[in-house]
């Protein structure tokens, strides 16, 4: 049994591995390059809105088993909140039409058979048309596999897959889309209840993990960037940081949970995804209307999802690469116009912030998906975690936690 495990990177993947290993009695040391844990899933104080905001709105679903188990393990499952059942209000900004997709709370997708609960103007046959996605081969695109047009596509499949894959669905990996459909729509409403960290990503998913680790005697070193591995044969023997080096004992293990580019720098020759996609978030300091749903699907506009938080309306736009060079003020104005229509509010542009995460996720195409490595490496004591490793899911919190759990399990299985 290794005495000590070093975790490189304090994003969700690294923290989930760290928590699992600390709970198993290992001596855990987490090394994070930046001054804040959380990576792409973090909160910070924003002076423009005078609010603590998240780098991006993160949506979980009740079927995200590993993510929920992680939250439970750090004592914050109750901080992931959402409506009582899997109901998704939608608005079409082009037509003004509003509808409620009501997936109910069954383990089976029974909602498909109920005209009052499924997407308006769709029939059973439209849903059966999605079946090829469920068994799609890894090398196929969504566009090769299902018809990417029509009412069901525009009102449900496109918004769901765009959010999950962060690429225009027709070019997205059918294999990854199939995993999403199997774990959400096909798993019935019980797996689809939307959940958000209403008090902030860091407060619910990051800081409690760091606190728990510290209480268990683990160290979490911020501003501690790993620069290089020292190796000998098939083992990593040391960790070289800028100012210090750590020599590893014969039984020590390492979990690397850094983004793909950093991993490729540390491990020359490692195959990793090379293309990424942006996500744009806009935050407006504005009290949501009393009856505003916590999450509203928006089609026919620039905005895709509208979230209502205390004192704040917040917007997500996936595959946002086309918007990364738009002047910020112009973008804020355009998004606010959509928000007013979608939320039924009016007024001048309130205090706002735009957050553009340029490398939010790897590009979920078949080509990039094929570049994702397994957790085991050619070094016997080094394992990979990260949403971009071969989790079978797109880059999500659920995939991150699965990757962290798997890397931790490989450490636990070391002789
Ligand atoms: C705007 C946005 C919106 C999103 N929305 C959703 C959503 O709605 N639902 C969902 O499930 N997922 C969503 N995601 C995806 C989710 O945030 C990621 O899948 C997850 O946070 C990735 O975690 P990770 O630990 O794998 O990687 P990261 O969060 O990237 O963590 C890697 C960590 O390693 C550190 N690091 C890098 N190099 C080194 C080094 N050499 N030494 C030490 N440390 C290093 C980094 O600083 C970082 O903290 C979204 C992402 C973004 C950006």
GROMACS .gro file of C-alpha atoms and ligand atoms in nm:
model
  468
    1UNK     CA    1   0.000   0.000   0.000
    2UNK     CA    2   0.156   0.337  -0.095
    3UNK     CA    3   0.224   0.553   0.206
    4UNK     CA    4   0.179   0.882   0.029
    5UNK     CA    5  -0.014   1.010  -0.272
    6UNK     CA    6   0.059   1.338  -0.447
    7UNK     CA    7  -0.231   1.487  -0.639
    8UNK     CA    8  -0.136   1.742  -0.905
    9UNK     CA    9  -0.417   1.991  -0.971
   10UNK     CA   10  -0.699   2.093  -0.735
   11UNK     CA   11  -0.989   2.097  -0.980
   12UNK     CA   12  -1.286   1.867  -0.929
   13UNK     CA   13  -1.093   1.568  -1.069
   14UNK     CA   14  -0.799   1.612  -0.835
   15UNK     CA   15  -1.013   1.691  -0.532
   16UNK     CA   16  -1.238   1.390  -0.585
   17UNK     CA   17  -0.933   1.162  -0.606
   18UNK     CA   18  -0.783   1.331  -0.301
   19UNK     CA   19  -1.100   1.294  -0.091
   20UNK     CA   20  -1.138   0.927  -0.182
   21UNK     CA   21  -0.777   0.852  -0.093
   22UNK     CA   22  -0.777   1.058   0.227
   23UNK     CA   23  -1.092   0.874   0.335
   24UNK     CA   24  -0.911   0.547   0.265
   25UNK     CA   25  -0.639   0.648   0.511
   26UNK     CA   26  -0.368   0.759   0.269
   27UNK     CA   27  -0.139   1.051   0.336
   28UNK     CA   28  -0.248   1.297   0.067
   29UNK     CA   29  -0.066   1.604  -0.068
   30UNK     CA   30  -0.246   1.822  -0.323
   31UNK     CA   31  -0.038   2.062  -0.536
   32UNK     CA   32  -0.223   2.339  -0.720
   33UNK     CA   33  -0.049   2.582  -0.958
   34UNK     CA   34  -0.281   2.878  -0.898
   35UNK     CA   35  -0.375   3.061  -0.579
   36UNK     CA   36  -0.726   2.908  -0.573
   37UNK     CA   37  -0.858   2.554  -0.578
   38UNK     CA   38  -1.141   2.466  -0.817
   39UNK     CA   39  -0.988   2.504  -1.164
   40UNK     CA   40  -1.269   2.551  -1.415
   41UNK     CA   41  -1.531   2.519  -1.141
   42UNK     CA   42  -1.483   2.807  -0.900
   43UNK     CA   43  -1.635   3.126  -0.756
   44UNK     CA   44  -1.483   3.467  -0.701
   45UNK     CA   45  -1.581   3.817  -0.595
   46UNK     CA   46  -1.662   4.036  -0.895
   47UNK     CA   47  -1.630   4.411  -0.843
   48UNK     CA   48  -1.841   4.504  -1.148
   49UNK     CA   49  -2.155   4.339  -1.009
   50UNK     CA   50  -2.044   4.359  -0.644
   51UNK     CA   51  -2.136   3.991  -0.612
   52UNK     CA   52  -1.960   3.660  -0.572
   53UNK     CA   53  -2.008   3.486  -0.904
   54UNK     CA   54  -1.906   3.154  -1.056
   55UNK     CA   55  -1.670   3.134  -1.353
   56UNK     CA   56  -1.960   2.963  -1.527
   57UNK     CA   57  -2.307   2.840  -1.445
   58UNK     CA   58  -2.275   2.470  -1.379
   59UNK     CA   59  -2.575   2.243  -1.412
   60UNK     CA   60  -2.583   1.897  -1.261
   61UNK     CA   61  -2.857   1.639  -1.300
   62UNK     CA   62  -2.987   1.407  -1.030
   63UNK     CA   63  -2.854   1.113  -1.237
   64UNK     CA   64  -2.495   1.238  -1.200
   65UNK     CA   65  -2.424   0.960  -0.949
   66UNK     CA   66  -2.054   1.017  -0.900
   67UNK     CA   67  -2.086   1.393  -0.866
   68UNK     CA   68  -2.362   1.353  -0.608
   69UNK     CA   69  -2.163   1.092  -0.418
   70UNK     CA   70  -1.867   1.332  -0.415
   71UNK     CA   71  -2.088   1.612  -0.278
   72UNK     CA   72  -2.220   1.370  -0.016
   73UNK     CA   73  -1.867   1.267   0.080
   74UNK     CA   74  -1.779   1.631   0.155
   75UNK     CA   75  -2.112   1.695   0.330
   76UNK     CA   76  -2.268   1.934   0.079
   77UNK     CA   77  -2.521   1.724  -0.114
   78UNK     CA   78  -2.800   1.944   0.029
   79UNK     CA   79  -2.632   2.250  -0.126
   80UNK     CA   80  -2.718   2.121  -0.473
   81UNK     CA   81  -3.071   2.248  -0.518
   82UNK     CA   82  -3.336   2.237  -0.785
   83UNK     CA   83  -3.706   2.192  -0.852
   84UNK     CA   84  -3.880   1.895  -0.687
   85UNK     CA   85  -3.919   1.711  -1.016
   86UNK     CA   86  -3.752   1.713  -1.355
   87UNK     CA   87  -3.940   2.005  -1.505
   88UNK     CA   88  -3.774   2.228  -1.761
   89UNK     CA   89  -3.955   2.546  -1.866
   90UNK     CA   90  -3.857   2.664  -2.214
   91UNK     CA   91  -3.920   2.977  -2.419
   92UNK     CA   92  -3.876   3.029  -2.792
   93UNK     CA   93  -3.763   3.389  -2.842
   94UNK     CA   94  -3.858   3.386  -3.211
   95UNK     CA   95  -4.220   3.290  -3.160
   96UNK     CA   96  -4.272   3.384  -2.795
   97UNK     CA   97  -4.406   3.034  -2.730
   98UNK     CA   98  -4.348   2.892  -2.382
   99UNK     CA   99  -4.374   2.529  -2.270
  100UNK     CA  100  -4.288   2.301  -1.985
  101UNK     CA  101  -4.100   1.979  -2.050
  102UNK     CA  102  -4.210   1.757  -1.763
  103UNK     CA  103  -4.001   1.443  -1.731
  104UNK     CA  104  -4.175   1.343  -1.406
  105UNK     CA  105  -3.997   1.129  -1.149
  106UNK     CA  106  -4.007   0.781  -1.297
  107UNK     CA  107  -3.707   0.560  -1.370
  108UNK     CA  108  -3.848   0.507  -1.720
  109UNK     CA  109  -3.896   0.769  -1.992
  110UNK     CA  110  -4.276   0.748  -1.958
  111UNK     CA  111  -4.310   1.121  -2.028
  112UNK     CA  112  -4.255   1.049  -2.397
  113UNK     CA  113  -4.600   0.884  -2.409
  114UNK     CA  114  -4.781   1.180  -2.256
  115UNK     CA  115  -4.866   1.457  -2.500
  116UNK     CA  116  -4.906   1.705  -2.218
  117UNK     CA  117  -4.555   1.646  -2.085
  118UNK     CA  118  -4.342   1.606  -2.392
  119UNK     CA  119  -4.223   1.884  -2.623
  120UNK     CA  120  -4.523   2.052  -2.790
  121UNK     CA  121  -4.589   1.957  -3.153
  122UNK     CA  122  -4.386   1.635  -3.130
  123UNK     CA  123  -4.501   1.272  -3.152
  124UNK     CA  124  -4.373   0.934  -3.035
  125UNK     CA  125  -4.205   0.866  -3.368
  126UNK     CA  126  -3.986   1.174  -3.326
  127UNK     CA  127  -3.849   1.026  -3.002
  128UNK     CA  128  -3.800   0.682  -3.158
  129UNK     CA  129  -3.587   0.859  -3.417
  130UNK     CA  130  -3.329   0.922  -3.142
  131UNK     CA  131  -3.279   0.547  -3.083
  132UNK     CA  132  -2.971   0.515  -3.311
  133UNK     CA  133  -2.787   0.752  -3.078
  134UNK     CA  134  -2.822   0.509  -2.791
  135UNK     CA  135  -2.597   0.249  -2.959
  136UNK     CA  136  -2.393   0.482  -3.177
  137UNK     CA  137  -2.038   0.381  -3.268
  138UNK     CA  138  -1.758   0.592  -3.124
  139UNK     CA  139  -1.634   0.714  -3.461
  140UNK     CA  140  -1.969   0.855  -3.580
  141UNK     CA  141  -2.095   1.209  -3.549
  142UNK     CA  142  -2.441   1.299  -3.422
  143UNK     CA  143  -2.518   1.426  -3.774
  144UNK     CA  144  -2.431   1.081  -3.917
  145UNK     CA  145  -2.663   0.915  -3.670
  146UNK     CA  146  -2.986   1.113  -3.630
  147UNK     CA  147  -3.178   1.376  -3.824
  148UNK     CA  148  -3.058   1.712  -3.692
  149UNK     CA  149  -3.369   1.910  -3.783
  150UNK     CA  150  -3.736   1.933  -3.698
  151UNK     CA  151  -3.927   2.045  -3.390
  152UNK     CA  152  -3.792   1.789  -3.141
  153UNK     CA  153  -3.437   1.859  -3.250
  154UNK     CA  154  -3.475   2.236  -3.225
  155UNK     CA  155  -3.661   2.238  -2.896
  156UNK     CA  156  -3.489   1.961  -2.702
  157UNK     CA  157  -3.213   1.760  -2.868
  158UNK     CA  158  -3.014   2.059  -2.988
  159UNK     CA  159  -3.022   2.247  -2.653
  160UNK     CA  160  -2.945   1.930  -2.453
  161UNK     CA  161  -2.656   1.812  -2.672
  162UNK     CA  162  -2.512   2.160  -2.722
  163UNK     CA  163  -2.498   2.206  -2.345
  164UNK     CA  164  -2.350   1.862  -2.286
  165UNK     CA  165  -2.100   1.845  -2.573
  166UNK     CA  166  -2.017   2.216  -2.610
  167UNK     CA  167  -2.002   2.177  -2.990
  168UNK     CA  168  -2.266   2.223  -3.255
  169UNK     CA  169  -2.441   1.883  -3.213
  170UNK     CA  170  -2.422   1.760  -3.578
  171UNK     CA  171  -2.039   1.756  -3.559
  172UNK     CA  172  -2.035   1.617  -3.205
  173UNK     CA  173  -1.940   1.263  -3.110
  174UNK     CA  174  -2.241   1.032  -3.136
  175UNK     CA  175  -2.076   0.804  -2.879
  176UNK     CA  176  -2.064   1.081  -2.619
  177UNK     CA  177  -2.412   1.204  -2.714
  178UNK     CA  178  -2.537   0.847  -2.671
  179UNK     CA  179  -2.393   0.834  -2.319
  180UNK     CA  180  -2.580   1.156  -2.236
  181UNK     CA  181  -2.908   1.027  -2.379
  182UNK     CA  182  -2.872   0.694  -2.193
  183UNK     CA  183  -2.797   0.866  -1.862
  184UNK     CA  184  -3.061   1.141  -1.893
  185UNK     CA  185  -3.361   1.119  -2.127
  186UNK     CA  186  -3.367   0.739  -2.132
  187UNK     CA  187  -3.321   0.710  -1.756
  188UNK     CA  188  -3.650   0.890  -1.689
  189UNK     CA  189  -3.722   1.199  -1.483
  190UNK     CA  190  -3.561   1.055  -1.173
  191UNK     CA  191  -3.219   1.103  -1.337
  192UNK     CA  192  -3.295   1.444  -1.487
  193UNK     CA  193  -3.383   1.673  -1.197
  194UNK     CA  194  -3.169   1.984  -1.254
  195UNK     CA  195  -2.941   2.082  -0.966
  196UNK     CA  196  -2.732   2.392  -0.913
  197UNK     CA  197  -2.492   2.505  -0.643
  198UNK     CA  198  -2.706   2.805  -0.549
  199UNK     CA  199  -2.458   2.933  -0.290
  200UNK     CA  200  -2.173   2.916  -0.540
  201UNK     CA  201  -1.950   2.647  -0.686
  202UNK     CA  202  -1.663   2.706  -0.446
  203UNK     CA  203  -1.885   2.707  -0.137
  204UNK     CA  204  -2.052   2.380  -0.232
  205UNK     CA  205  -1.804   2.177  -0.436
  206UNK     CA  206  -1.455   2.307  -0.361
  207UNK     CA  207  -1.395   2.469  -0.021
  208UNK     CA  208  -1.563   2.189   0.181
  209UNK     CA  209  -1.339   1.935   0.004
  210UNK     CA  210  -1.027   2.137   0.090
  211UNK     CA  211  -1.146   2.171   0.450
  212UNK     CA  212  -1.218   1.799   0.480
  213UNK     CA  213  -0.876   1.715   0.337
  214UNK     CA  214  -0.703   1.947   0.582
  215UNK     CA  215  -0.901   1.801   0.873
  216UNK     CA  216  -0.777   1.457   0.769
  217UNK     CA  217  -0.419   1.580   0.777
  218UNK     CA  218  -0.377   1.624   0.403
  219UNK     CA  219  -0.187   1.925   0.269
  220UNK     CA  220  -0.325   2.148  -0.007
  221UNK     CA  221  -0.044   2.368  -0.142
  222UNK     CA  222  -0.156   2.660  -0.357
  223UNK     CA  223   0.084   2.840  -0.594
  224UNK     CA  224   0.273   2.508  -0.618
  225UNK     CA  225   0.306   2.430  -0.988
  226UNK     CA  226   0.461   2.101  -1.088
  227UNK     CA  227   0.725   2.166  -1.356
  228UNK     CA  228   0.869   1.822  -1.418
  229UNK     CA  229   0.868   1.458  -1.314
  230UNK     CA  230   1.193   1.284  -1.223
  231UNK     CA  231   1.172   0.926  -1.348
  232UNK     CA  232   1.369   0.607  -1.335
  233UNK     CA  233   1.262   0.312  -1.552
  234UNK     CA  234   0.888   0.261  -1.513
  235UNK     CA  235   0.851   0.473  -1.199
  236UNK     CA  236   0.822   0.840  -1.115
  237UNK     CA  237   1.083   0.905  -0.848
  238UNK     CA  238   1.046   1.277  -0.783
  239UNK     CA  239   0.841   1.592  -0.834
  240UNK     CA  240   1.012   1.913  -0.940
  241UNK     CA  241   0.834   2.236  -0.853
  242UNK     CA  242   0.979   2.579  -0.927
  243UNK     CA  243   1.147   2.629  -0.593
  244UNK     CA  244   1.154   2.284  -0.438
  245UNK     CA  245   1.169   1.916  -0.519
  246UNK     CA  246   1.007   1.617  -0.353
  247UNK     CA  247   1.174   1.277  -0.367
  248UNK     CA  248   0.921   0.995  -0.376
  249UNK     CA  249   0.936   0.680  -0.167
  250UNK     CA  250   0.919   0.337  -0.333
  251UNK     CA  251   0.549   0.301  -0.248
  252UNK     CA  252   0.438   0.657  -0.323
  253UNK     CA  253   0.190   0.728  -0.601
  254UNK     CA  254   0.089   1.031  -0.807
  255UNK     CA  255  -0.244   1.132  -0.961
  256UNK     CA  256  -0.206   1.399  -1.228
  257UNK     CA  257  -0.532   1.595  -1.261
  258UNK     CA  258  -0.423   1.890  -1.475
  259UNK     CA  259  -0.571   2.005  -1.808
  260UNK     CA  260  -0.453   1.832  -2.128
  261UNK     CA  261  -0.190   2.086  -2.233
  262UNK     CA  262  -0.028   2.085  -1.890
  263UNK     CA  263  -0.038   1.705  -1.886
  264UNK     CA  264   0.126   1.686  -2.230
  265UNK     CA  265   0.404   1.921  -2.109
  266UNK     CA  266   0.467   1.707  -1.804
  267UNK     CA  267   0.450   1.380  -1.996
  268UNK     CA  268   0.597   1.431  -2.344
  269UNK     CA  269   0.443   1.190  -2.594
  270UNK     CA  270   0.114   1.163  -2.402
  271UNK     CA  271  -0.183   1.155  -2.638
  272UNK     CA  272  -0.437   1.422  -2.537
  273UNK     CA  273  -0.716   1.621  -2.701
  274UNK     CA  274  -0.570   1.923  -2.880
  275UNK     CA  275  -0.880   2.128  -2.963
  276UNK     CA  276  -1.100   2.316  -2.721
  277UNK     CA  277  -1.425   2.513  -2.717
  278UNK     CA  278  -1.530   2.824  -2.531
  279UNK     CA  279  -1.826   2.885  -2.302
  280UNK     CA  280  -1.956   3.238  -2.251
  281UNK     CA  281  -2.135   3.337  -1.933
  282UNK     CA  282  -2.301   3.669  -1.861
  283UNK     CA  283  -2.400   3.776  -1.511
  284UNK     CA  284  -2.641   4.065  -1.443
  285UNK     CA  285  -2.700   4.216  -1.102
  286UNK     CA  286  -3.079   4.208  -1.108
  287UNK     CA  287  -3.338   4.065  -0.870
  288UNK     CA  288  -3.511   3.782  -1.059
  289UNK     CA  289  -3.891   3.804  -1.075
  290UNK     CA  290  -4.050   3.622  -0.780
  291UNK     CA  291  -4.182   3.339  -1.001
  292UNK     CA  292  -3.866   3.302  -1.212
  293UNK     CA  293  -3.767   2.936  -1.258
  294UNK     CA  294  -3.416   2.856  -1.135
  295UNK     CA  295  -3.330   2.744  -1.487
  296UNK     CA  296  -3.502   2.837  -1.813
  297UNK     CA  297  -3.418   2.685  -2.152
  298UNK     CA  298  -3.410   2.946  -2.427
  299UNK     CA  299  -3.423   2.870  -2.800
  300UNK     CA  300  -3.426   3.102  -3.098
  301UNK     CA  301  -3.185   3.358  -2.949
  302UNK     CA  302  -2.829   3.419  -2.842
  303UNK     CA  303  -2.897   3.303  -2.488
  304UNK     CA  304  -2.930   2.928  -2.433
  305UNK     CA  305  -2.992   2.887  -2.060
  306UNK     CA  306  -3.103   3.151  -1.811
  307UNK     CA  307  -3.036   3.091  -1.441
  308UNK     CA  308  -3.202   3.283  -1.157
  309UNK     CA  309  -2.983   3.328  -0.847
  310UNK     CA  310  -3.044   3.560  -0.552
  311UNK     CA  311  -2.979   3.916  -0.684
  312UNK     CA  312  -2.855   3.783  -1.016
  313UNK     CA  313  -2.969   3.665  -1.358
  314UNK     CA  314  -2.707   3.459  -1.531
  315UNK     CA  315  -2.673   3.326  -1.882
  316UNK     CA  316  -2.483   3.041  -2.046
  317UNK     CA  317  -2.387   3.025  -2.413
  318UNK     CA  318  -2.208   2.707  -2.518
  319UNK     CA  319  -1.971   2.663  -2.813
  320UNK     CA  320  -1.917   3.036  -2.764
  321UNK     CA  321  -1.604   3.067  -2.983
  322UNK     CA  322  -1.789   3.295  -3.225
  323UNK     CA  323  -1.834   3.544  -2.939
  324UNK     CA  324  -1.488   3.556  -2.785
  325UNK     CA  325  -1.382   3.859  -2.988
  326UNK     CA  326  -1.712   4.053  -2.973
  327UNK     CA  327  -1.664   4.376  -2.774
  328UNK     CA  328  -1.778   4.308  -2.419
  329UNK     CA  329  -2.025   4.600  -2.395
  330UNK     CA  330  -2.189   4.501  -2.724
  331UNK     CA  331  -2.221   4.141  -2.607
  332UNK     CA  332  -2.365   4.244  -2.270
  333UNK     CA  333  -2.628   4.462  -2.444
  334UNK     CA  334  -2.727   4.185  -2.686
  335UNK     CA  335  -2.752   3.923  -2.413
  336UNK     CA  336  -2.950   4.159  -2.187
  337UNK     CA  337  -3.205   4.211  -2.466
  338UNK     CA  338  -3.259   3.832  -2.479
  339UNK     CA  339  -3.275   3.811  -2.100
  340UNK     CA  340  -3.548   4.078  -2.089
  341UNK     CA  341  -3.759   3.883  -2.339
  342UNK     CA  342  -3.698   3.546  -2.179
  343UNK     CA  343  -3.749   3.653  -1.816
  344UNK     CA  344  -4.024   3.905  -1.894
  345UNK     CA  345  -3.833   4.192  -1.736
  346UNK     CA  346  -3.743   4.539  -1.862
  347UNK     CA  347  -3.492   4.810  -1.789
  348UNK     CA  348  -3.153   4.956  -1.871
  349UNK     CA  349  -2.851   4.730  -1.873
  350UNK     CA  350  -2.783   4.659  -1.503
  351UNK     CA  351  -2.429   4.605  -1.363
  352UNK     CA  352  -2.290   4.309  -1.558
  353UNK     CA  353  -1.995   4.082  -1.606
  354UNK     CA  354  -1.903   3.865  -1.904
  355UNK     CA  355  -1.682   3.562  -1.841
  356UNK     CA  356  -1.539   3.395  -2.151
  357UNK     CA  357  -1.365   3.067  -2.074
  358UNK     CA  358  -1.181   3.006  -2.400
  359UNK     CA  359  -1.075   2.651  -2.319
  360UNK     CA  360  -1.383   2.552  -2.126
  361UNK     CA  361  -1.391   2.195  -2.259
  362UNK     CA  362  -1.214   1.975  -2.510
  363UNK     CA  363  -1.391   1.964  -2.844
  364UNK     CA  364  -1.634   1.670  -2.817
  365UNK     CA  365  -1.593   1.548  -3.175
  366UNK     CA  366  -1.513   1.185  -3.265
  367UNK     CA  367  -1.155   1.286  -3.362
  368UNK     CA  368  -1.082   1.458  -3.031
  369UNK     CA  369  -1.264   1.193  -2.830
  370UNK     CA  370  -1.029   0.933  -2.981
  371UNK     CA  371  -0.732   1.120  -2.830
  372UNK     CA  372  -0.842   1.072  -2.468
  373UNK     CA  373  -0.603   0.853  -2.267
  374UNK     CA  374  -0.685   0.592  -2.005
  375UNK     CA  375  -0.600   0.659  -1.640
  376UNK     CA  376  -0.307   0.414  -1.627
  377UNK     CA  377   0.023   0.539  -1.776
  378UNK     CA  378   0.352   0.377  -1.870
  379UNK     CA  379   0.471   0.465  -1.518
  380UNK     CA  380   0.350   0.215  -1.258
  381UNK     CA  381   0.293   0.476  -0.986
  382UNK     CA  382   0.141   0.755  -1.200
  383UNK     CA  383  -0.227   0.780  -1.292
  384UNK     CA  384  -0.420   1.036  -1.493
  385UNK     CA  385  -0.743   1.210  -1.402
  386UNK     CA  386  -0.925   1.497  -1.568
  387UNK     CA  387  -1.251   1.554  -1.755
  388UNK     CA  388  -1.055   1.505  -2.079
  389UNK     CA  389  -0.933   1.153  -1.997
  390UNK     CA  390  -1.130   0.861  -2.136
  391UNK     CA  391  -1.434   0.873  -1.908
  392UNK     CA  392  -1.692   0.793  -2.176
  393UNK     CA  393  -1.860   1.126  -2.099
  394UNK     CA  394  -1.809   1.477  -2.234
  395UNK     CA  395  -1.620   1.731  -2.020
  396UNK     CA  396  -1.849   1.759  -1.720
  397UNK     CA  397  -1.834   1.755  -1.342
  398UNK     CA  398  -1.971   1.400  -1.353
  399UNK     CA  399  -1.691   1.295  -1.588
  400UNK     CA  400  -1.434   1.474  -1.371
  401UNK     CA  401  -1.544   1.295  -1.056
  402UNK     CA  402  -1.552   0.962  -1.238
  403UNK     CA  403  -1.197   1.021  -1.356
  404UNK     CA  404  -1.082   1.115  -1.006
  405UNK     CA  405  -1.254   0.812  -0.856
  406UNK     CA  406  -1.100   0.581  -1.114
  407UNK     CA  407  -0.748   0.716  -1.064
  408UNK     CA  408  -0.794   0.681  -0.687
  409UNK     CA  409  -0.915   0.323  -0.730
  410UNK     CA  410  -0.603   0.242  -0.933
  411UNK     CA  411  -0.389   0.383  -0.652
  412UNK     CA  412  -0.587   0.173  -0.403
  413UNK     CA  413  -0.529  -0.135  -0.618
  414UNK     CA  414  -0.148  -0.086  -0.626
  415UNK     CA  415   0.049  -0.360  -0.463
  416LIG     C1  416  -1.778   2.808  -1.817
  416LIG     C2  417  -1.792   2.662  -1.788
  416LIG     C3  418  -1.918   2.606  -1.772
  416LIG     C4  419  -1.931   2.470  -1.745
  416LIG     N1  420  -2.056   2.419  -1.725
  416LIG     C5  421  -2.069   2.292  -1.682
  416LIG     C6  422  -2.196   2.242  -1.646
  416LIG     O1  423  -2.297   2.310  -1.655
  416LIG     N2  424  -2.204   2.113  -1.599
  416LIG     C7  425  -2.093   2.034  -1.588
  416LIG     O2  426  -2.107   1.920  -1.541
  416LIG     N3  427  -1.970   2.078  -1.624
  416LIG     C8  428  -1.955   2.205  -1.671
  416LIG     N4  429  -1.832   2.252  -1.705
  416LIG     C9  430  -1.718   2.159  -1.707
  416LIG    C10  431  -1.651   2.144  -1.570
  416LIG     O3  432  -1.624   2.270  -1.514
  416LIG    C11  433  -1.519   2.070  -1.589
  416LIG     O4  434  -1.545   1.946  -1.650
  416LIG    C12  435  -1.445   2.044  -1.458
  416LIG     O5  436  -1.441   2.158  -1.376
  416LIG    C13  437  -1.302   2.000  -1.492
  416LIG     O6  438  -1.233   1.968  -1.374
  416LIG     P1  439  -1.086   1.909  -1.380
  416LIG     O7  440  -1.043   1.891  -1.240
  416LIG     O8  441  -1.084   1.790  -1.469
  416LIG     O9  442  -0.996   2.018  -1.453
  416LIG     P2  443  -0.963   2.169  -1.409
  416LIG    O10  444  -1.079   2.230  -1.343
  416LIG    O11  445  -0.907   2.236  -1.529
  416LIG    O12  446  -0.850   2.152  -1.297
  416LIG    C14  447  -0.714   2.135  -1.326
  416LIG    C15  448  -0.632   2.206  -1.219
  416LIG    O13  449  -0.494   2.177  -1.240
  416LIG    C16  450  -0.421   2.295  -1.212
  416LIG     N5  451  -0.288   2.282  -1.278
  416LIG    C17  452  -0.258   2.295  -1.410
  416LIG     N6  453  -0.126   2.271  -1.429
  416LIG    C18  454  -0.073   2.241  -1.308
  416LIG    C19  455   0.059   2.206  -1.264
  416LIG     N7  456   0.161   2.194  -1.351
  416LIG     N8  457   0.080   2.186  -1.131
  416LIG    C20  458  -0.022   2.196  -1.041
  416LIG     N9  459  -0.149   2.229  -1.079
  416LIG    C21  460  -0.175   2.249  -1.210
  416LIG    C22  461  -0.509   2.405  -1.268
  416LIG    O14  462  -0.472   2.531  -1.217
  416LIG    C23  463  -0.646   2.358  -1.224
  416LIG    O15  464  -0.681   2.407  -1.096
  416LIG    C24  465  -1.816   2.387  -1.737
  416LIG    C25  466  -1.689   2.444  -1.755
  416LIG    C26  467  -1.677   2.579  -1.780
  416LIG    C27  468  -1.538   2.636  -1.797
   0.00000   0.00000   0.00000
